[in-house]
Coordinates of C-alpha atoms and ligand atoms in Angstrom, one line a residue:
X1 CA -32.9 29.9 -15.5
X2 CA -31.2 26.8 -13.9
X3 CA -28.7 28.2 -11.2
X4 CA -24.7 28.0 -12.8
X5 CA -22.0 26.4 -11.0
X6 CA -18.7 26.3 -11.3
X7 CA -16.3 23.7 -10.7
X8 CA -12.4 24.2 -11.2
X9 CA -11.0 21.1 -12.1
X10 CA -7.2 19.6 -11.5
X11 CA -6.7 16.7 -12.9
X12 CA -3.1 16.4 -12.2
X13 CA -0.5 13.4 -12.6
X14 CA -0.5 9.6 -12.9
X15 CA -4.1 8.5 -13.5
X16 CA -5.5 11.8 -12.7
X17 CA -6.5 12.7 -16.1
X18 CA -7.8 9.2 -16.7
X19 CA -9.8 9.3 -14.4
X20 CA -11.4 12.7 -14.7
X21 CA -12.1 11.7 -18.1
X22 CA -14.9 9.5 -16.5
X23 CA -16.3 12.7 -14.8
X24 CA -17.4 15.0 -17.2
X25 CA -19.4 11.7 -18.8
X26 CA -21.3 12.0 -15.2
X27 CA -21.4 16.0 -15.3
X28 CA -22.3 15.2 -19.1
X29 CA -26.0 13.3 -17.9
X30 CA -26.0 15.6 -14.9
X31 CA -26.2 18.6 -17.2
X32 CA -28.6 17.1 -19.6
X33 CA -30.7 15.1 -17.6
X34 CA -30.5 16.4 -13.8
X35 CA -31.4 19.9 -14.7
X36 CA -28.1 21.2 -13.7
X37 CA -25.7 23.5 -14.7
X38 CA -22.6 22.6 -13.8
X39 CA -19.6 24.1 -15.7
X40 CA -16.1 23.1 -15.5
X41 CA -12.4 24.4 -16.2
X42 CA -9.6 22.8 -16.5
X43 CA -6.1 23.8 -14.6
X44 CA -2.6 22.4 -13.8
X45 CA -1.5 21.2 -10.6
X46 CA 1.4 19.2 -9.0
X47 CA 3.9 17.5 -11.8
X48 CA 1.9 18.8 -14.9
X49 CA 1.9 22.8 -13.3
X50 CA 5.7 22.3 -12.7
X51 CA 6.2 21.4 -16.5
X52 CA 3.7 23.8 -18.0
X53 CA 4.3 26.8 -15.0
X54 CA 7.4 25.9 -13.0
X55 CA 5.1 25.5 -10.4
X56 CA 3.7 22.8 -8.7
X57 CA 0.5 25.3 -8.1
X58 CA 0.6 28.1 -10.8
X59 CA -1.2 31.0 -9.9
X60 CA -3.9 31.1 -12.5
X61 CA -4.7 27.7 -10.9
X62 CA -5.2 29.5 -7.7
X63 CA -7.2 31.9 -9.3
X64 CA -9.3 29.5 -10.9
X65 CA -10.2 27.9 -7.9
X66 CA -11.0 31.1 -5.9
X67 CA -13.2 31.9 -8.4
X68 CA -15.1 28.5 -8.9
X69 CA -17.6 27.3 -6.3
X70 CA -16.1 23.6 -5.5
X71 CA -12.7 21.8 -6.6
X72 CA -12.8 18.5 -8.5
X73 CA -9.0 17.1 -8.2
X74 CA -7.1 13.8 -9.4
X75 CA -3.9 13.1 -7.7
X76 CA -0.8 14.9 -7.9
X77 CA 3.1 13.2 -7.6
X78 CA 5.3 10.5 -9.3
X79 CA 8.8 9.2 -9.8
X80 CA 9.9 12.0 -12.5
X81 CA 9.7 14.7 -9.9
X82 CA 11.8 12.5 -7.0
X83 CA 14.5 14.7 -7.6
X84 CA 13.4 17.5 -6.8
X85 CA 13.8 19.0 -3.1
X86 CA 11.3 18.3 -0.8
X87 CA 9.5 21.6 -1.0
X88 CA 9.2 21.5 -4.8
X89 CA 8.1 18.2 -5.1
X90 CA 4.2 18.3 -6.8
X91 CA 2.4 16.9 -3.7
X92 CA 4.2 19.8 -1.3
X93 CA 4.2 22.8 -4.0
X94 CA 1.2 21.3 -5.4
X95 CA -1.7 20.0 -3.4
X96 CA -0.4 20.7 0.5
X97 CA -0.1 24.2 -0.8
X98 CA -3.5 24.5 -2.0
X99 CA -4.7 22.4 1.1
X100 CA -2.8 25.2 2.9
X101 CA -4.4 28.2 0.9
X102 CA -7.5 27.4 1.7
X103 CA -7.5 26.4 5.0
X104 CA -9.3 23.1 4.4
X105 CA -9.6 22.1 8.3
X106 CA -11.8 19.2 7.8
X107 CA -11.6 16.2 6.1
X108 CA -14.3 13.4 5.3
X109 CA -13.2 10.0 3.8
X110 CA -16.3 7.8 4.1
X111 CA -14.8 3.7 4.2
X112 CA -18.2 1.5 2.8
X113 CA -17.8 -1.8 2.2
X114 CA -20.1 -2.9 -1.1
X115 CA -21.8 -6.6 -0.6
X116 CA -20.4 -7.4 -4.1
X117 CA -16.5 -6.7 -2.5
X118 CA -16.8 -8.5 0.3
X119 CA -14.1 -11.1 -0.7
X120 CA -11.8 -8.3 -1.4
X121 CA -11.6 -7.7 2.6
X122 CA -9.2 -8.7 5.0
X123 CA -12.0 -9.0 7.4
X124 CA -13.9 -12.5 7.6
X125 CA -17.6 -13.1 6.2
X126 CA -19.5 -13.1 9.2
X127 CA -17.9 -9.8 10.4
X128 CA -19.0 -7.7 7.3
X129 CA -21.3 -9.4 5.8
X130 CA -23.4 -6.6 6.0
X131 CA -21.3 -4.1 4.5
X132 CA -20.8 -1.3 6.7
X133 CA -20.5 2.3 5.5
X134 CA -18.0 4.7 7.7
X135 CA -17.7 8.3 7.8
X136 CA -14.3 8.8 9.4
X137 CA -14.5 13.2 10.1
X138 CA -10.3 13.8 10.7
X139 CA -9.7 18.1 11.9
X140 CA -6.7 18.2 8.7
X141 CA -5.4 21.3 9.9
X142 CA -4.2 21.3 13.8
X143 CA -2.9 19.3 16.2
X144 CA 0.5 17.6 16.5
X145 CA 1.6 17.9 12.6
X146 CA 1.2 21.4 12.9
X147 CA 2.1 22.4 16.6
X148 CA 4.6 24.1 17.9
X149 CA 7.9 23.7 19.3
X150 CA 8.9 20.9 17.1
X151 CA 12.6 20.0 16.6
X152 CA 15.2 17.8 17.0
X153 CA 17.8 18.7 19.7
X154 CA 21.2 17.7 21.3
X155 CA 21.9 17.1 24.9
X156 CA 25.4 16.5 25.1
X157 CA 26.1 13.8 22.9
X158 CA 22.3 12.5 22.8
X159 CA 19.8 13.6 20.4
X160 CA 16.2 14.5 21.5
X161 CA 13.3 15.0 19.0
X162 CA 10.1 16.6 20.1
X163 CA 6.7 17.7 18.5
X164 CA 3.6 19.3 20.0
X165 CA -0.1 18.0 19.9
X166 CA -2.1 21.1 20.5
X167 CA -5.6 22.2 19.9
X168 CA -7.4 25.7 20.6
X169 CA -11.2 25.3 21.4
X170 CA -12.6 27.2 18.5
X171 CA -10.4 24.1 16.1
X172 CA -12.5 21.4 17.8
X173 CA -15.9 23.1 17.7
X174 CA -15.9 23.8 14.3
X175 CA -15.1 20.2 13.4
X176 CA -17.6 18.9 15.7
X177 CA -20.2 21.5 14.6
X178 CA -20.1 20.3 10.8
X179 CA -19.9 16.8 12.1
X180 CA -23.2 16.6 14.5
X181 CA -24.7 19.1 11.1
X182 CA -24.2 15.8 9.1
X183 CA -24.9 13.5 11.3
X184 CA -28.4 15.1 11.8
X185 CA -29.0 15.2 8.2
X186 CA -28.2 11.5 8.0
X187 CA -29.4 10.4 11.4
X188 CA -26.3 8.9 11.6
X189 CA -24.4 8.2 15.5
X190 CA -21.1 9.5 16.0
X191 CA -18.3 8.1 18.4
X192 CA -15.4 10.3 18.6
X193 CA -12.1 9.2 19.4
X194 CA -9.6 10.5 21.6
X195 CA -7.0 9.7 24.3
X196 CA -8.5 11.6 27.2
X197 CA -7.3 8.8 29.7
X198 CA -3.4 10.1 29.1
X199 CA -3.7 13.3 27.1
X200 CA -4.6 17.0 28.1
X201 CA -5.6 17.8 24.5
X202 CA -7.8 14.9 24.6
X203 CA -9.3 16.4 27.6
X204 CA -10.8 19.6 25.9
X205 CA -11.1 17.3 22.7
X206 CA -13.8 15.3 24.7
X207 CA -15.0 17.9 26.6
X208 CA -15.5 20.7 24.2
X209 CA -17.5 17.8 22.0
X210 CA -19.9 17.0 25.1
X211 CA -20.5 20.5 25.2
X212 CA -21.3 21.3 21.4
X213 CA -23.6 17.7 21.5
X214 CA -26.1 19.7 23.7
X215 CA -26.6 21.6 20.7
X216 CA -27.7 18.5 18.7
X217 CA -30.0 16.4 20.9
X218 CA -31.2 14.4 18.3
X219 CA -27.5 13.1 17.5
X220 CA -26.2 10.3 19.5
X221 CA -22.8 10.6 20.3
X222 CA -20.7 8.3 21.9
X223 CA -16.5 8.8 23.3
X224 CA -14.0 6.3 22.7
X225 CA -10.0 6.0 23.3
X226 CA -8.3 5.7 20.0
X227 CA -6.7 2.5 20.8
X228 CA -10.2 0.8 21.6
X229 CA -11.2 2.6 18.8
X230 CA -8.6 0.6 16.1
X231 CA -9.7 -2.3 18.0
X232 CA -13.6 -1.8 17.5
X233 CA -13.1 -0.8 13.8
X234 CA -11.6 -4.2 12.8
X235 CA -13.7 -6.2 15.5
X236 CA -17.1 -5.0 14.8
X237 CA -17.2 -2.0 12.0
X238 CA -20.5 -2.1 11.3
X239 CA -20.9 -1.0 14.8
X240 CA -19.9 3.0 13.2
X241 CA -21.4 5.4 11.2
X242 CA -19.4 8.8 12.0
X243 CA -16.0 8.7 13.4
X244 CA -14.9 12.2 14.5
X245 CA -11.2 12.5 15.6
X246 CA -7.9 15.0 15.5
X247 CA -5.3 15.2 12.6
X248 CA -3.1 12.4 14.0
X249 CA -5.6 9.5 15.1
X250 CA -7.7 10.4 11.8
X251 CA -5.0 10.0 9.8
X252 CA -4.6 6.7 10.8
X253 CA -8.1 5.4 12.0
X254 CA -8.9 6.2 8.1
X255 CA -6.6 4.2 7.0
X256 CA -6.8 1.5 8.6
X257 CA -10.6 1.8 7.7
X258 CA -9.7 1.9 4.0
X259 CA -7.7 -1.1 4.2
X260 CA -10.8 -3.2 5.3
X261 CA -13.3 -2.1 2.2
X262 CA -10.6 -3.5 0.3
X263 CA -9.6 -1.2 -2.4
X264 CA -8.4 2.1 -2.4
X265 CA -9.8 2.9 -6.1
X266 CA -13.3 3.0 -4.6
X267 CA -13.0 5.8 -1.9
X268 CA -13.6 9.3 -2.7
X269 CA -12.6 12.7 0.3
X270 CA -14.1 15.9 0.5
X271 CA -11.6 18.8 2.2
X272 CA -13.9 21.7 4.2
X273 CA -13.4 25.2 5.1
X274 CA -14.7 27.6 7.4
X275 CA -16.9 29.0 4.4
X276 CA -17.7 25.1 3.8
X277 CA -15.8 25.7 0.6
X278 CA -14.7 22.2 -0.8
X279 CA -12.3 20.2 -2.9
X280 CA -13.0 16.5 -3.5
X281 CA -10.5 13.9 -4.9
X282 CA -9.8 10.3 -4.6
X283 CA -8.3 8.7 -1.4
X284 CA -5.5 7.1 -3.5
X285 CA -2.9 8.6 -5.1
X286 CA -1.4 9.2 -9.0
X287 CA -0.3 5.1 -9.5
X288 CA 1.9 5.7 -12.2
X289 CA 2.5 1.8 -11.6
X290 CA -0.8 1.6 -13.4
X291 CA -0.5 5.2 -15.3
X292 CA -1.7 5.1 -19.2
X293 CA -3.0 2.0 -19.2
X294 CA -6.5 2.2 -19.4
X295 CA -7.0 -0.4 -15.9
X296 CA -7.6 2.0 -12.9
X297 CA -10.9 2.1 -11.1
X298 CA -12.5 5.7 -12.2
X299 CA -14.9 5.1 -9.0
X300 CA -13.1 7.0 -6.2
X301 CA -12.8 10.2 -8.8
X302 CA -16.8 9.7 -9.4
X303 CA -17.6 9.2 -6.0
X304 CA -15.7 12.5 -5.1
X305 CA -17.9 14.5 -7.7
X306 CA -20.8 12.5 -6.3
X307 CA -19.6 14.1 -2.9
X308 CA -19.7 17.8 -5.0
X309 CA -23.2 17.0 -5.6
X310 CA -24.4 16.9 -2.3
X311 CA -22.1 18.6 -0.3
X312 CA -21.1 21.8 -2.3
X313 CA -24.0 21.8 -4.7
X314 CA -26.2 20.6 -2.1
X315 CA -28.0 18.2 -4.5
X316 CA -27.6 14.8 -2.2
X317 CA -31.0 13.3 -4.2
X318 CA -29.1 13.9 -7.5
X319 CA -25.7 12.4 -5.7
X320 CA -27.9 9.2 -4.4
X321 CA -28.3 8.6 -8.1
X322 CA -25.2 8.4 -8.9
X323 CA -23.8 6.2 -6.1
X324 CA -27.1 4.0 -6.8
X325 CA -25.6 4.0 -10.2
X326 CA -22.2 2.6 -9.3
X327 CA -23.9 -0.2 -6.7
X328 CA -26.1 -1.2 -9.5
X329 CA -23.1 -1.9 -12.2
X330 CA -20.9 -3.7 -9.8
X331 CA -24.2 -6.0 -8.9
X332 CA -24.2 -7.0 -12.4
X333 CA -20.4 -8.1 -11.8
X334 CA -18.5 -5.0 -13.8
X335 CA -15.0 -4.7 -11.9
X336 CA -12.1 -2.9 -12.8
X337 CA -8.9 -4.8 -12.0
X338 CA -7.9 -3.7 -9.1
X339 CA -11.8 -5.5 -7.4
X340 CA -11.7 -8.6 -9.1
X341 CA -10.5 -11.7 -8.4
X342 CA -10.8 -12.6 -12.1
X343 CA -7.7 -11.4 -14.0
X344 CA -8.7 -12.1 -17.2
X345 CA -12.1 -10.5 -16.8
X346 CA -12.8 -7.1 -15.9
X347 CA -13.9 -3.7 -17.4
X348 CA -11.5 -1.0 -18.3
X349 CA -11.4 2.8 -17.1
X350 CA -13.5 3.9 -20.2
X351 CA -15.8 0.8 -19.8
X352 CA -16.2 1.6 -16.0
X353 CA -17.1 5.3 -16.8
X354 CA -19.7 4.2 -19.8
X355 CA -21.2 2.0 -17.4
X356 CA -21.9 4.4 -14.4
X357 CA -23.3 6.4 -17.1
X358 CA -25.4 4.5 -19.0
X359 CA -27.0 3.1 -15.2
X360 CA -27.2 6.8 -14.1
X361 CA -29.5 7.5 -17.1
X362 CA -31.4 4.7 -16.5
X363 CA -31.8 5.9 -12.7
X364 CA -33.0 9.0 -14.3
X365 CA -35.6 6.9 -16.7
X366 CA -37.1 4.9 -13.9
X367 CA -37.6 8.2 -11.5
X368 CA -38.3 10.3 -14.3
X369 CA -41.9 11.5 -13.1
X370 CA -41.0 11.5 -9.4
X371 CA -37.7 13.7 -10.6
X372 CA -40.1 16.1 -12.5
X373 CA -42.5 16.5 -9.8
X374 CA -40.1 17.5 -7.3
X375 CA -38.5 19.8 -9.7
X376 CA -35.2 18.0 -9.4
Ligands
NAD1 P1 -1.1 5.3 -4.7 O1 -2.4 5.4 -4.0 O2 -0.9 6.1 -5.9 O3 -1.0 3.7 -5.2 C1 -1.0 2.6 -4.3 C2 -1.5 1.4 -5.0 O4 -2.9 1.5 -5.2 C3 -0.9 1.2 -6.4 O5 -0.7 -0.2 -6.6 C4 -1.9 1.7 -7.3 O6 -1.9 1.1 -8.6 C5 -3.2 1.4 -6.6 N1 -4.3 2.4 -6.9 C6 -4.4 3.7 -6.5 N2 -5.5 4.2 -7.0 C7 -6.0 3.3 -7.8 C8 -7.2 3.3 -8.7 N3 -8.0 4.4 -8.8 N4 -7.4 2.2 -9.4 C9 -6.7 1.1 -9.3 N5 -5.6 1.0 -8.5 C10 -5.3 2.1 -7.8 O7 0.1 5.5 -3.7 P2 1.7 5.5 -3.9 O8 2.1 4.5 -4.9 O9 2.2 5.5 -2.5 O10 1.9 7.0 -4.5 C11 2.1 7.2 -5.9 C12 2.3 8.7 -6.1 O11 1.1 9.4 -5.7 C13 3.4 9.3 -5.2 O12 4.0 10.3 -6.0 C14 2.6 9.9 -4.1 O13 3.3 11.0 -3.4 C15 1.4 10.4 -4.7 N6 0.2 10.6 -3.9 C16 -0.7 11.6 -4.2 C17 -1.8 11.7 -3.4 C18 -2.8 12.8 -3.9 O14 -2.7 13.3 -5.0 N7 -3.8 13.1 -3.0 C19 -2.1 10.9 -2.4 C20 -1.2 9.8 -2.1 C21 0.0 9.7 -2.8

């Protein structure tokens, strides 16, 4: 009997659905080909929970989660819910909520830049040509967006604002821990970034990761400041394979490592817990510039389930596949709109998801016999 597993899917606002729609194809072959047994159920989140639930997360969607074994998620948000106060809006009821409810402390967004959208870089030729493939590792849940005190204060008639950037041992250790677990698996380096020349929390950030290194002598790790770091990523970023940093320089280091692969409708994220529970969903967000109109790029959203694959089903042979899949259609020159220079010539959403899915079962053709032998 082929083990069961359940994923709890939210496909949410915008272009969520749209893109979702490309996923079960993928779960479709995965299922009938892979020898897997993945199923899936649908729930509301964000805009769509508020209008079927009042809710941006309703609690049968809470439920539904807690009882599946990973999270498959679109994008939640858009104009039609602007209105609302802050707190209700669908990304704050909706998905910081959910972030919230299960603790997801660490947060992977891998930046790779594909040979065949290398124009679509801000970065010149003979810096990536190459590619390079990033891992940027950001701790989601501490430091300076969550510490306390925080405020904004009066002293006499001038105002003074203040936030803290705080981190406990045991936050930095468990981060570093799942990132030297990967990095081992992948005999990947990691550099982690911090600001231990000025701050104290860099300090026992820098410290605490020497320490937990000892555990991992295999991995080579490597410290730099964050603003060498920015520096290094647009100078040389084939020079990184795992970045590992706190909330605040993560949330920006991963940005600005997006920016350089040149489309946001490629990159996937996977969110962790301490039970290495995980929800997966697209680095972009719900487009509704783009909503409904059958142009965005499905490949962040499949990329995210490819992350399912190996992280929470722990199936990263059956997850090479599919990202083989994906190199393989855009080296025949399929692009969605958003990654081609040639507006009058590109693939839609449904085309993209065919695609992946036709290549993926002709991954499965060509390695049929190894797959069998290995009992994949
Ligand atoms: P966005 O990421 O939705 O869009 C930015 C630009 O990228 C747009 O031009 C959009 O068309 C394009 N884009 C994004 N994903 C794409 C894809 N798969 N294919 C092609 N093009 C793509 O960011 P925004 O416009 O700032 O936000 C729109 C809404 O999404 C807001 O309500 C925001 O709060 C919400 N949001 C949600 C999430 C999430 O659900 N995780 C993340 C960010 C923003």
């Amino acid at each position: 009997m082929k083990k069961k597993f359940k994923i709890a899917i939210l496909p949410g606002d915008g272009i969520g659905p749209e893109v979702i729609k490309e996923t079960y194809k993928i779960i479709h072959v995965l299922n009938q080909y892979f020898n897997l047994n993945i199923q899936t159920k649908e729930y509301d989140i964000g805009g769509i929970g508020i209008k079927n639930h009042g809710t941006g997360l309703p609690n049968e969607t809470l439920i539904g989660c807690k009882k599946s074994d990973a999270i498959l998620l679109g994008s939640v948000g858009g104009p039609q819910w602007n209105h609302l106060p802050l707190d209700q809006q669908p990304e704050r009821s909706g998905l910081l909520n959910l972030r919230k409810k299960f603790n997801f402390f660490c947060n992977l967004r891998p930046a790779k830049l594909y040979r065949e959208l290398q124009d679509l870089s801000p970065l010149r030729k003979e810096i990536i040509s190459n590619g390079f493939n990033i891992l940027c590792i950001r701790e989601l849940t501490g430091g300076i967006y969550f510490g306390l005190p925080k405020g904004i204060k009066k002293n006499g008639k001038e105002k003074y604002a203040f936030d803290t950037e705080i981190y406990h041992e045991f936050e930095i250790k468990r981060i570093a821990h799942i990132a030297f677990q990967i990095a081992q698996k992948k005999r990947l380096k990691i550099t982690s970034v911090d600001k231990s020349n000025v701050l104290e929390s860099s300090i026992l950030w820098r410290n605490t990761v020497k320490k937990i290194s000892k555990k991992y002598p295999d991995v080579s790790v490597s410290h730099l400041y964050v603003d060498n770091a920015a520096m290094q990523i647009i100078k040389n970023p084939c020079q990184f394979d795992i970045i590992l940093t706190s909330n605040l320089f993560g949330d920006i280091l991963s940005d600005e490592c997006a920016m350089i692969t040149g489309s946001i409708g490629m990159l996937p994220s996977a969110s962790f817990n301490e039970k290495k529970f995980g929800m997966y969903e697209p680095a972009g967000g719900s487009a509704p510039d783009i909503q409904n109109k059958n142009i965005a790029n499905p490949i962040a959203q499949i990329l995210s389930l490819s992350m399912l694959i190996e992280y929470s089903l722990k199936k990263p042979e059956i997850s090479k596949f599919i990202n083989t899949s994906i190199k393989n259609v855009l080296k025949k020159g399929y692009k969605t709109l958003d990654i081609t220079n040639n507006k009058k010539k590109y693939v839609t959403t449904e085309e993209m998801g065919n695609l992946i899915t036709e290549f993926l079962i002709k991954e499965y053709e060509k390695n049929e016999k190894n797959l069998i032998s290995k009992n994949i």
